[in-house]
PDB file of C-alpha atoms and ligand atoms in Angstrom:
ATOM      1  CA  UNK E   1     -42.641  15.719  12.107  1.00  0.00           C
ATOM      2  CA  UNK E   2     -41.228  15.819   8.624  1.00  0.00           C
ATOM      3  CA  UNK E   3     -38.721  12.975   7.729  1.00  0.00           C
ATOM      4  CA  UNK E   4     -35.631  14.355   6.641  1.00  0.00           C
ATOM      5  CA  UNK E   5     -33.980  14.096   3.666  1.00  0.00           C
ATOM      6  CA  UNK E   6     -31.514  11.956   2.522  1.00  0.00           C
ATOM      7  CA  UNK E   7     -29.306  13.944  -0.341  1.00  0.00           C
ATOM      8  CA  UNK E   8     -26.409  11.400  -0.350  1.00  0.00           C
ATOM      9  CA  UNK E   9     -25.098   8.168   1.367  1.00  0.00           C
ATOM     10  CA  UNK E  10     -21.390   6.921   0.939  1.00  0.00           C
ATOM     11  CA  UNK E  11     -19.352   3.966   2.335  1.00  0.00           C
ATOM     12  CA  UNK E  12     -18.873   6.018   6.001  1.00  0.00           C
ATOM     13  CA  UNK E  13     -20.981   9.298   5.857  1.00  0.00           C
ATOM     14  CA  UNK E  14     -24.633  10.368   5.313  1.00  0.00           C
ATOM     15  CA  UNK E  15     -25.603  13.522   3.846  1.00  0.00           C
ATOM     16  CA  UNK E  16     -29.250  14.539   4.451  1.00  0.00           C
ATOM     17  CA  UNK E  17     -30.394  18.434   4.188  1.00  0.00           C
ATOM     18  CA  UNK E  18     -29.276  20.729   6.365  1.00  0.00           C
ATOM     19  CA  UNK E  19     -32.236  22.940   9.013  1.00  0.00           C
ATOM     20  CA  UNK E  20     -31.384  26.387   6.829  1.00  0.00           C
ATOM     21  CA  UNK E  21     -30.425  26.725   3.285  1.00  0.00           C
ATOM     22  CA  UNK E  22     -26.896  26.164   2.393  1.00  0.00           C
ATOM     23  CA  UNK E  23     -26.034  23.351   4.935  1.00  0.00           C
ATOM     24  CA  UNK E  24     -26.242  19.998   5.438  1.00  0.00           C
ATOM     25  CA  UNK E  25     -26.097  17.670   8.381  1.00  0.00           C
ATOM     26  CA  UNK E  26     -23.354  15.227   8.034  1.00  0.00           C
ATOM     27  CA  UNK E  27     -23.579  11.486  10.077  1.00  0.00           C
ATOM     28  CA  UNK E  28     -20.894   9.484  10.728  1.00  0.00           C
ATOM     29  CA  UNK E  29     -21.952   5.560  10.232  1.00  0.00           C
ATOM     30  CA  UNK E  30     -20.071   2.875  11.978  1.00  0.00           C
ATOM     31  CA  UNK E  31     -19.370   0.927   8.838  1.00  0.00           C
ATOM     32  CA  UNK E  32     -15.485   0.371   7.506  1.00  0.00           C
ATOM     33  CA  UNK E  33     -14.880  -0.751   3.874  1.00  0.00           C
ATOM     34  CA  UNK E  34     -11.172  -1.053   2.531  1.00  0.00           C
ATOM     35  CA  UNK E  35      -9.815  -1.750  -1.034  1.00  0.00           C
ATOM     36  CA  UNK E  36     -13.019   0.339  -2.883  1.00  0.00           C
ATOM     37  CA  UNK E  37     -15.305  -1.531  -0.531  1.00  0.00           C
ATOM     38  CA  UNK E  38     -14.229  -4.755  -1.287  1.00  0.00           C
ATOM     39  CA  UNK E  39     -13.473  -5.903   2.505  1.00  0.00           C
ATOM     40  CA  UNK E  40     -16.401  -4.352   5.135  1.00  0.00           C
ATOM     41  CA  UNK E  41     -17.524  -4.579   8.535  1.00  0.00           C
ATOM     42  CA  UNK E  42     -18.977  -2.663  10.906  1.00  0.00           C
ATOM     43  CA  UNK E  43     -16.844  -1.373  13.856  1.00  0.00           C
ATOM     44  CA  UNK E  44     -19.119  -0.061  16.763  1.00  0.00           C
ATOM     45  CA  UNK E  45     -18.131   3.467  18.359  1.00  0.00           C
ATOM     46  CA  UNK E  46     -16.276   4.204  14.965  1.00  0.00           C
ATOM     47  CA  UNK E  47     -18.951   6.994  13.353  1.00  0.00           C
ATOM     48  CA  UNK E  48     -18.726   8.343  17.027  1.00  0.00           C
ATOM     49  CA  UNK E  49     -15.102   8.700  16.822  1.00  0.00           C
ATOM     50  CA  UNK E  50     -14.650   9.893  13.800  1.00  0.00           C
ATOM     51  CA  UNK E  51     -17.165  12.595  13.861  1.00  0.00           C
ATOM     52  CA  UNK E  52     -15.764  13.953  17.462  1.00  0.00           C
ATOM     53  CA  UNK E  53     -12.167  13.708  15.713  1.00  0.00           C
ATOM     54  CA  UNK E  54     -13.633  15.341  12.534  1.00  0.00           C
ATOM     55  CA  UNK E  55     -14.697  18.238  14.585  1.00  0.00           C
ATOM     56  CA  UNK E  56     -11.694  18.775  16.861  1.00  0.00           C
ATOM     57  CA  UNK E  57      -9.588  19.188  13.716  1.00  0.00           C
ATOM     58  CA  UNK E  58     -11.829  21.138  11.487  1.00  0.00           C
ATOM     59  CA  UNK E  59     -12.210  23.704  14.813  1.00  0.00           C
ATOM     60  CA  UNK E  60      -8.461  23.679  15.238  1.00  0.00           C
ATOM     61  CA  UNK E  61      -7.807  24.447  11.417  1.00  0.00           C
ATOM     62  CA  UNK E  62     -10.644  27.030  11.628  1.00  0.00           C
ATOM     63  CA  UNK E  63      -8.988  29.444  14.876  1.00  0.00           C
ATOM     64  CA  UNK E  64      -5.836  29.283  12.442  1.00  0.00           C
ATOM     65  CA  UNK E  65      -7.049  30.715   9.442  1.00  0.00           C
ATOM     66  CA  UNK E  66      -7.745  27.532   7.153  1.00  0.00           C
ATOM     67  CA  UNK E  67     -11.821  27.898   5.855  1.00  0.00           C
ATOM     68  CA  UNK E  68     -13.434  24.566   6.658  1.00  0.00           C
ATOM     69  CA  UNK E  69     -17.198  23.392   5.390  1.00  0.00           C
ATOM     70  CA  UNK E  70     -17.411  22.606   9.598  1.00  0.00           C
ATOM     71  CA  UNK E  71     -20.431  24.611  11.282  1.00  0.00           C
ATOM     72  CA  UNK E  72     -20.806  22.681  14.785  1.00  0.00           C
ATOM     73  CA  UNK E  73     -21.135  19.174  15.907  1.00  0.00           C
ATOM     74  CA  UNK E  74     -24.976  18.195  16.591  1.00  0.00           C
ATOM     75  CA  UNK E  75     -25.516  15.513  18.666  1.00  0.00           C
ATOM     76  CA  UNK E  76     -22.721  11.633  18.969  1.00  0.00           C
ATOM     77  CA  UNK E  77     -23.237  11.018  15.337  1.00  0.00           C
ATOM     78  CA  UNK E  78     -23.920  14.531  13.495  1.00  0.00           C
ATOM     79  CA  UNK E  79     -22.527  17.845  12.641  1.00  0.00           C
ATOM     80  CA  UNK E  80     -23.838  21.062  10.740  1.00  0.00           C
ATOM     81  CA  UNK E  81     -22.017  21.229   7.348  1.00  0.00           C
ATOM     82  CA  UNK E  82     -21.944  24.379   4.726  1.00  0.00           C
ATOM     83  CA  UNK E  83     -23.066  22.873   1.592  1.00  0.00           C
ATOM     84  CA  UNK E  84     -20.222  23.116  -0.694  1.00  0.00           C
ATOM     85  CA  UNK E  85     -19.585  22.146  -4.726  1.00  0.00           C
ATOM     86  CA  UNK E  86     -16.967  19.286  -4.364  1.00  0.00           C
ATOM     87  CA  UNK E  87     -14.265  18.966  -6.426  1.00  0.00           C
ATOM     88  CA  UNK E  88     -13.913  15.619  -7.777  1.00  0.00           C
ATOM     89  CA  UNK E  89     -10.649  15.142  -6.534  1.00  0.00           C
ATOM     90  CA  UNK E  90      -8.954  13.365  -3.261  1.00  0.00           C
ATOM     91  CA  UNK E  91      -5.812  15.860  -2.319  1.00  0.00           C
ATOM     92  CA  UNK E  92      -3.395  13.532  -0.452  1.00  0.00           C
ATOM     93  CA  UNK E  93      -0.282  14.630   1.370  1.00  0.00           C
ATOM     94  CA  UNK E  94       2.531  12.306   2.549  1.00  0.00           C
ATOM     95  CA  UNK E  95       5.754  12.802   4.450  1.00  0.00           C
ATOM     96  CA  UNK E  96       6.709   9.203   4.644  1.00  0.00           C
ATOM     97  CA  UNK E  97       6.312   6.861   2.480  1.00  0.00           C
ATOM     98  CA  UNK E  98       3.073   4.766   2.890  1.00  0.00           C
ATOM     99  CA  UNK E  99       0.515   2.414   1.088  1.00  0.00           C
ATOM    100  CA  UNK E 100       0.104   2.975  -2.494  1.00  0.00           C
ATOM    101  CA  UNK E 101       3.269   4.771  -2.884  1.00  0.00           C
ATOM    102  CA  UNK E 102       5.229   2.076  -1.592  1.00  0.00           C
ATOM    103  CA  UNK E 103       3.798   0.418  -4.117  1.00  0.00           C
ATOM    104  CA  UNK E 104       3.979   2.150  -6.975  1.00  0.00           C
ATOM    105  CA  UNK E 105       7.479   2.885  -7.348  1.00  0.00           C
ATOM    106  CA  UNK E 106       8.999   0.249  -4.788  1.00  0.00           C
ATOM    107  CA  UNK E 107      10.004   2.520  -1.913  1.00  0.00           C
ATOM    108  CA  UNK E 108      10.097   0.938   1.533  1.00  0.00           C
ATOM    109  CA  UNK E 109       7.014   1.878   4.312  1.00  0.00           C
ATOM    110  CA  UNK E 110       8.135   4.254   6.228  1.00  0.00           C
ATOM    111  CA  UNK E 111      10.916   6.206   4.100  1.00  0.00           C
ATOM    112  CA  UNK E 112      11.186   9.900   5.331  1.00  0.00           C
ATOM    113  CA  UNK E 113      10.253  11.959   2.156  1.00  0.00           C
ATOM    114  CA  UNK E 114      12.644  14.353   0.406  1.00  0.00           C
ATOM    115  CA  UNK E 115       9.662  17.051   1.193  1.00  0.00           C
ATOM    116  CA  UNK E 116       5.418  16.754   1.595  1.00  0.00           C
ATOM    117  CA  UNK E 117       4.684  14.806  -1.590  1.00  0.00           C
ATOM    118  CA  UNK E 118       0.952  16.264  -2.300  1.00  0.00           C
ATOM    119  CA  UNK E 119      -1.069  13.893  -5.019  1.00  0.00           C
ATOM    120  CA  UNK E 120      -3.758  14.259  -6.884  1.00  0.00           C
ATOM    121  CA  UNK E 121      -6.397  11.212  -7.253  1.00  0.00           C
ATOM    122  CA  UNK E 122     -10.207  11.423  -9.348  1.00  0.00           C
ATOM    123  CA  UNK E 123     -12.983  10.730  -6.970  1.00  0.00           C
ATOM    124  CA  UNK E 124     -14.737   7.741  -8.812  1.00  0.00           C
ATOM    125  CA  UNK E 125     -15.319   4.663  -7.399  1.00  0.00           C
ATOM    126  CA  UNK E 126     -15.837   2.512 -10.982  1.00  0.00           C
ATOM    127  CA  UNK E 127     -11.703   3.562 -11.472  1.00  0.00           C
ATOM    128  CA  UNK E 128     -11.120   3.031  -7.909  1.00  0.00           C
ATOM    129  CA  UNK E 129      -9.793   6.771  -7.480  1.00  0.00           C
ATOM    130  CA  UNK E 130      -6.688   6.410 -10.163  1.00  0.00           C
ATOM    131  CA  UNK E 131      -3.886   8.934  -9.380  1.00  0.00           C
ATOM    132  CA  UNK E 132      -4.157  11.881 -12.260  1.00  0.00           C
ATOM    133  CA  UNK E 133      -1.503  14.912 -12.981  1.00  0.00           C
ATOM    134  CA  UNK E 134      -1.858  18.584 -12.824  1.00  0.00           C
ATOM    135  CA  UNK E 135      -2.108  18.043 -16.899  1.00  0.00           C
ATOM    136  CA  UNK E 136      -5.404  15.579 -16.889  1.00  0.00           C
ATOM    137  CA  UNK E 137      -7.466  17.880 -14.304  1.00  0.00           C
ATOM    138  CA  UNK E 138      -6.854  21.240 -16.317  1.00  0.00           C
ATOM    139  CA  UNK E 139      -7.469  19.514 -19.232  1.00  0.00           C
ATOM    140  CA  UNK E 140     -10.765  17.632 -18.441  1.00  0.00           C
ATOM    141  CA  UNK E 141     -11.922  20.777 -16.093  1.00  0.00           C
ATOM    142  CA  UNK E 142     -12.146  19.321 -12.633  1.00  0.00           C
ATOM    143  CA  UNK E 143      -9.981  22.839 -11.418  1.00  0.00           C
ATOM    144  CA  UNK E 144      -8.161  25.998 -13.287  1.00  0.00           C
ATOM    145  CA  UNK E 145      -4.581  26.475 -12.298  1.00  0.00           C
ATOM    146  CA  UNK E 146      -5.412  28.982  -9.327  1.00  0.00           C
ATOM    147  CA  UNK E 147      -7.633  25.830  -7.705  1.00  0.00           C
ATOM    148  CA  UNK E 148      -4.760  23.872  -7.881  1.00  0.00           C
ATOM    149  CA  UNK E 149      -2.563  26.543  -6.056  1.00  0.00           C
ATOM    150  CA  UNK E 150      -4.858  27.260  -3.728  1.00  0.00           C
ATOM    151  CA  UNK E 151      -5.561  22.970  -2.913  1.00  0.00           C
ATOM    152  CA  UNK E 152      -1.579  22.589  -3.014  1.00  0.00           C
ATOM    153  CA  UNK E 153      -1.530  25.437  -0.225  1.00  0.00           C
ATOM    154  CA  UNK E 154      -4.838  24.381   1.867  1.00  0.00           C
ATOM    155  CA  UNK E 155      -2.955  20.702   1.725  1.00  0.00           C
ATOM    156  CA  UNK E 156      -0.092  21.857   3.248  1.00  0.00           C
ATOM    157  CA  UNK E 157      -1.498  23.973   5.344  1.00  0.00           C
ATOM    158  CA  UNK E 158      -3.785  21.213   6.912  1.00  0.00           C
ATOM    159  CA  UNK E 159      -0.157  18.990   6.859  1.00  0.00           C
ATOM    160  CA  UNK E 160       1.344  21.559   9.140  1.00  0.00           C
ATOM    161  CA  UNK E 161      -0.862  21.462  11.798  1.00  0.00           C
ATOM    162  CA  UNK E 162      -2.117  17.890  11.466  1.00  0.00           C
ATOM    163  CA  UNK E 163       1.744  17.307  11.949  1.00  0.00           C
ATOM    164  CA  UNK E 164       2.269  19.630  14.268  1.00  0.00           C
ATOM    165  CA  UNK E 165      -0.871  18.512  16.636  1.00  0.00           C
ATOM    166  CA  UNK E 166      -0.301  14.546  15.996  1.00  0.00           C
ATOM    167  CA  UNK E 167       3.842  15.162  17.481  1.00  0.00           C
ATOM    168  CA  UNK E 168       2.644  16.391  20.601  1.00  0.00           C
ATOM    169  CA  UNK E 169       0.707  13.822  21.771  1.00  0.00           C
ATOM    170  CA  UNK E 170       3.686  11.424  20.063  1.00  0.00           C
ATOM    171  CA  UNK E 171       1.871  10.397  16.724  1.00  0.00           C
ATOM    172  CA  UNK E 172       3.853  10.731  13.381  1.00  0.00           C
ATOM    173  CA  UNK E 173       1.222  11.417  10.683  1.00  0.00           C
ATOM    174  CA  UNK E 174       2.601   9.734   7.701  1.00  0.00           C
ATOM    175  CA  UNK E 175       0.251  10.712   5.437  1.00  0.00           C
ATOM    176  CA  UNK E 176      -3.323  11.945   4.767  1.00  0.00           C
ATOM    177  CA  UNK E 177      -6.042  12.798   2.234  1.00  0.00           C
ATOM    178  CA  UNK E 178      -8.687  15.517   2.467  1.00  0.00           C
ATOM    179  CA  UNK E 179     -11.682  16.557   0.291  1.00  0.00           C
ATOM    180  CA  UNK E 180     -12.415  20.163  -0.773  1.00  0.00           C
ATOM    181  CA  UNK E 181     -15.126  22.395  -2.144  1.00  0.00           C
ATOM    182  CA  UNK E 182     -16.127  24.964  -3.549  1.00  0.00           C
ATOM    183  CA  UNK E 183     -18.125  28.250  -1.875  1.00  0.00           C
ATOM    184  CA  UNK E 184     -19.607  30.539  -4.181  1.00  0.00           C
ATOM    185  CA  UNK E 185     -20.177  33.838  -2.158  1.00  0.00           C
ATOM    186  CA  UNK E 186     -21.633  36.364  -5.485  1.00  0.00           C
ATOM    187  CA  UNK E 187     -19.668  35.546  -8.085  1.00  0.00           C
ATOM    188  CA  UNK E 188     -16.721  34.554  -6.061  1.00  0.00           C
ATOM    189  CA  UNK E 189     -15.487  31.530  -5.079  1.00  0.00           C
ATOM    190  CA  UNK E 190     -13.633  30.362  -2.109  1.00  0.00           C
ATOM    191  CA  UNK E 191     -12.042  26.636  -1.547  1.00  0.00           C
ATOM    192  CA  UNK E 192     -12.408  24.989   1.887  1.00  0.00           C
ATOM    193  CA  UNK E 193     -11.862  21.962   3.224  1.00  0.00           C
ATOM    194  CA  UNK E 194     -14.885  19.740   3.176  1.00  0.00           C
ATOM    195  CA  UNK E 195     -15.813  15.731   4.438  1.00  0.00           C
ATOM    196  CA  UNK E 196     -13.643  14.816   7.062  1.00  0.00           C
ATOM    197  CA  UNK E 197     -10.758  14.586   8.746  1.00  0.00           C
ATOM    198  CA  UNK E 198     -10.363  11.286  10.692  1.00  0.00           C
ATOM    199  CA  UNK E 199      -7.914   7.953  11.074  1.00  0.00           C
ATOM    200  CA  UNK E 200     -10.239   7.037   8.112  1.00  0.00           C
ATOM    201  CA  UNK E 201      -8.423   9.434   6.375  1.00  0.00           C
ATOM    202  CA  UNK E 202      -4.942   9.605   7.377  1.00  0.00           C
ATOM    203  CA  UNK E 203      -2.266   7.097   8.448  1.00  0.00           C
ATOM    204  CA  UNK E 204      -1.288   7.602  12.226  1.00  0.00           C
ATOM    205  CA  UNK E 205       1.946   5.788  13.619  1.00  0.00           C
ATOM    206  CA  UNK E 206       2.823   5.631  17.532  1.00  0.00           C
ATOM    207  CA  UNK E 207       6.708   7.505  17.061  1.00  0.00           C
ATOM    208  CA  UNK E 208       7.670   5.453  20.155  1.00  0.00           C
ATOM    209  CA  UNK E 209       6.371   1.911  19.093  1.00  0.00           C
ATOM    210  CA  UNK E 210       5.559   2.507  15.273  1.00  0.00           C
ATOM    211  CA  UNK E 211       2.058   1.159  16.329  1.00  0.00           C
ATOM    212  CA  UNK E 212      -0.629   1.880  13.883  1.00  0.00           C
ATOM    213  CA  UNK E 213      -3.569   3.743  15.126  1.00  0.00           C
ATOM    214  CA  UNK E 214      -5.588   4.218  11.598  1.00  0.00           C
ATOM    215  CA  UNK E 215      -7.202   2.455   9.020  1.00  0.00           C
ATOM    216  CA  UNK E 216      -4.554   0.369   8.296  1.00  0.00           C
ATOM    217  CA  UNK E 217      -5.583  -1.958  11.418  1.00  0.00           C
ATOM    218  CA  UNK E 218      -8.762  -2.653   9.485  1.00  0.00           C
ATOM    219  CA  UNK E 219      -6.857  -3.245   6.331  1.00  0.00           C
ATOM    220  CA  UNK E 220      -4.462  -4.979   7.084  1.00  0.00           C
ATOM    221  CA  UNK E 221      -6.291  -7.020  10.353  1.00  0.00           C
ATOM    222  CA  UNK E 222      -3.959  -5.636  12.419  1.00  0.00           C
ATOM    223  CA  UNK E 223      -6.379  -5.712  15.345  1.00  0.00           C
ATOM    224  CA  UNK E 224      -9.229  -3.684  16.711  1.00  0.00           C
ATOM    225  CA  UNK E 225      -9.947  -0.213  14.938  1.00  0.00           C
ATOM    226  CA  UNK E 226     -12.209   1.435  17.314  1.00  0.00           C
ATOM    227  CA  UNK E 227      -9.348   0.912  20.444  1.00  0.00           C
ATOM    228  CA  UNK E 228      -6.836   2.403  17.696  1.00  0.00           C
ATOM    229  CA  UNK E 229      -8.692   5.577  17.256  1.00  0.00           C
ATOM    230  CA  UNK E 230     -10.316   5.687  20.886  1.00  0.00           C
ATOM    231  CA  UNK E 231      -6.404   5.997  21.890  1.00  0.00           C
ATOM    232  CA  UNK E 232      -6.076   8.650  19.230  1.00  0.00           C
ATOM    233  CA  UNK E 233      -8.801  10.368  20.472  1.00  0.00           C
ATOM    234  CA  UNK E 234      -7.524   9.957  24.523  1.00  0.00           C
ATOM    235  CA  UNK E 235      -4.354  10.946  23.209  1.00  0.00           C
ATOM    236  CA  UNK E 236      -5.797  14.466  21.798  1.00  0.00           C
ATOM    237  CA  UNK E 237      -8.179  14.767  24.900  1.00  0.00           C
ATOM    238  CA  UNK E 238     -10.839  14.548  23.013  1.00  0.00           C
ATOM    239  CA  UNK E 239     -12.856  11.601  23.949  1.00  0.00           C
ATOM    240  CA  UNK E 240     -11.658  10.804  27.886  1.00  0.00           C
ATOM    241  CA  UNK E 241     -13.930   7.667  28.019  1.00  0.00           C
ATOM    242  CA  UNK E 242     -14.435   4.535  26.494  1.00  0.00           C
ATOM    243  CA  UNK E 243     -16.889   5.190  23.165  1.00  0.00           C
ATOM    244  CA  UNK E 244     -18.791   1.967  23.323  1.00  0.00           C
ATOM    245  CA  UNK E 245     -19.652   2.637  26.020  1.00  0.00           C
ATOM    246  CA  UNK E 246     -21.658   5.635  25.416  1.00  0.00           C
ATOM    247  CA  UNK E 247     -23.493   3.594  22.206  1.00  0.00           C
ATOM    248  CA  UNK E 248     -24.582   0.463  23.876  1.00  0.00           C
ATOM    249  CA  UNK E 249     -25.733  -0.388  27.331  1.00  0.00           C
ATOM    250  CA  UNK E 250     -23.969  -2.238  29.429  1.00  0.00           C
ATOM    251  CA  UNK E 251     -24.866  -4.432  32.207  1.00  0.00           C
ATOM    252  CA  UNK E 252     -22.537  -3.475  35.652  1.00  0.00           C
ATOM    253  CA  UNK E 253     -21.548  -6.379  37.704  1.00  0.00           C
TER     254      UNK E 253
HETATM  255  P1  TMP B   1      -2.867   5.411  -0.290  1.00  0.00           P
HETATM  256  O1  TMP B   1      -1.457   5.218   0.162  1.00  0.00           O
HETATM  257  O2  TMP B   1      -3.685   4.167  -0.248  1.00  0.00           O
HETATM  258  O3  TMP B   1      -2.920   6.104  -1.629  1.00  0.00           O
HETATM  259  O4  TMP B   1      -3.557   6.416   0.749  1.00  0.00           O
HETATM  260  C1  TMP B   1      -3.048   7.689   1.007  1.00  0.00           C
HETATM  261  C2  TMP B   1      -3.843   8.346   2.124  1.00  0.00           C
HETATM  262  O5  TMP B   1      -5.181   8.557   1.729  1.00  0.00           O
HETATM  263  C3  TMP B   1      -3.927   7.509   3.402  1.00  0.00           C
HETATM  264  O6  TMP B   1      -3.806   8.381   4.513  1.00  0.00           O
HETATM  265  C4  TMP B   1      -5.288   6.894   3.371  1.00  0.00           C
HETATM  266  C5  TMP B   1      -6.096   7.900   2.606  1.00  0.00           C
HETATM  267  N1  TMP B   1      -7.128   7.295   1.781  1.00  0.00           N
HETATM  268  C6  TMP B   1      -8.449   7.679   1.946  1.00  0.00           C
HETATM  269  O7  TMP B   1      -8.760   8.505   2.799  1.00  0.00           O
HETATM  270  N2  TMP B   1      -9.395   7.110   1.152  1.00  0.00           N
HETATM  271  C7  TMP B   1      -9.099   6.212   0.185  1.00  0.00           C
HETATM  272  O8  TMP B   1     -10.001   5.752  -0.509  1.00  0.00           O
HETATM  273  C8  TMP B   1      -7.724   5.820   0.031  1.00  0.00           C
HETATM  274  C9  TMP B   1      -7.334   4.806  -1.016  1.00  0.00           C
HETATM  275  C10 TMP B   1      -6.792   6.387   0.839  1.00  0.00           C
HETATM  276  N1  LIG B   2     -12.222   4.265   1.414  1.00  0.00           N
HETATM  277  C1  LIG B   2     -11.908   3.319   0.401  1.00  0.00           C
HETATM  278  C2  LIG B   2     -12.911   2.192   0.367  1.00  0.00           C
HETATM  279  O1  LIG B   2     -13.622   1.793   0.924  1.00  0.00           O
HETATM  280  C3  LIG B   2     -10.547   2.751   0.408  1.00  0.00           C
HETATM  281  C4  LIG B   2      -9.700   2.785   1.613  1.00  0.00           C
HETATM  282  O2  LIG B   2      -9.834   3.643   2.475  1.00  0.00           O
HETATM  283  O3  LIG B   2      -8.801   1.935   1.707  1.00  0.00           O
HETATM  284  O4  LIG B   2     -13.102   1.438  -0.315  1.00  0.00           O
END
């Protein structure tokens, strides 16, 4: 048999080609890197996690009406992707204040936002992703005006049920980022939302307890990542059992 090919590798994701034209298979890798990959490790069960999370959002956000690059989950590790143009930007959307916010202009963690703050950063890992206006991405080309409507209203759409799906099972989302692309069908093109949507990807606090149950436990060594999202993931009734369990074998007493 043929081996594969590999199109693309980042710090959590693999992107080899797809079985038909115009889709990829997507595989979630166990390894965790912080601060542009300056702190790593690899956190076993995590690309399992993450790619069953990944799918039970991107189905969700498909049955109401928000396009998604999502096809169908594979096998643990892999789903079918549509192939779609990136943009080169990360869309971020935050309802309390969080991370590099706080830190930018000084407002304490957890601050309830006026309204959804959506940002704009350049995906490029040299600049480590700097924050960039409206102004600099029309003006350099990364999107026309209508992209940026249509990413302001995709991000908030995603917001509103990511917010609305993370209260019932008692989980605030603070804040999240998402990737999207581009889908040329003729000579139009329609925007969807592409990567992933994970705890990689958004910050996830317990309302009760203000536990974190997202990156942030990797960051900031808060304690064990994969429990964090295997409780997300119980939580949502997605994953019912214990994930390492399923990647290693283990010995029964
Ligand atoms: P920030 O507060 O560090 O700017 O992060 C905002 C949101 O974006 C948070 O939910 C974490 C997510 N994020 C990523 O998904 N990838 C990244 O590289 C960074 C810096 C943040
Ligand atoms: N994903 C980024 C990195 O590895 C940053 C982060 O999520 O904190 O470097």
């Amino acid at each position: 048999m043929a081996r594969r090919k590999k199109l693309y590798e980042g710090k959590a994701k693999i992107l080899y080609e797809g079985p038909e034209p115009g889709t990829l298979v997507q595989y979630f890798k166990d390894d965790a890197t912080a601060f542009n990959a300056e702190k790593r490790d690899v956190i076993e069960g995590k690309g399992v996690l993450n790619n069953r999370l990944s799918e039970f959002f991107m189905d969700g956000l498909s049955a109401i009406g928000v396009p998604t690059h999502f096809i169908r989950r594979l096998n643990m590790r892999e789903q079918l992707v549509r192939s779609v143009e990136i943009i080169p930007l990360e869309v971020i959307v935050r309802n309390r204040a969080a991370g590099s916010l706080c830190k930018r202009l000084g407002i304490p963690e957890g601050e309830a936002l006026p309204r959804p703050i959506v940002e704009f950063c350049f995906k490029n890992d040299d600049l480590g992703d700097p924050l960039v206006s409206e102004e600099h991405i029309i003006a350099f080309g990364w999107a026309s005006q209508q992209d940026l409507d249509d990413m302001v209203s995709l991000a908030l759409r995603v917001n509103d049920f990511m917010s609305g799906v993370m209260l019932a099972v008692g989980i605030r989302l603070v804040d999240f980022k998402i990737e999207i692309g581009r889908v040329w069908e003729g000579d139009f093109q329609r925007l969807v939302v592409a990567d992933e949507i994970s705890p990689d990807s958004c910050r996830l606090w317990d309302i009760r307890t203000g536990e974190k149950l997202d990156k942030d436990v990797f960051r900031q060594d808060l304690g064990n990542l994969a429990d964090a999202y295997t409780e997300v993931a119980r939580r949502l009734g997605v994953l019912p059992n214990n994930t390492t369990q399923m990647t290693k074998p283990h010995l029964i007493n």
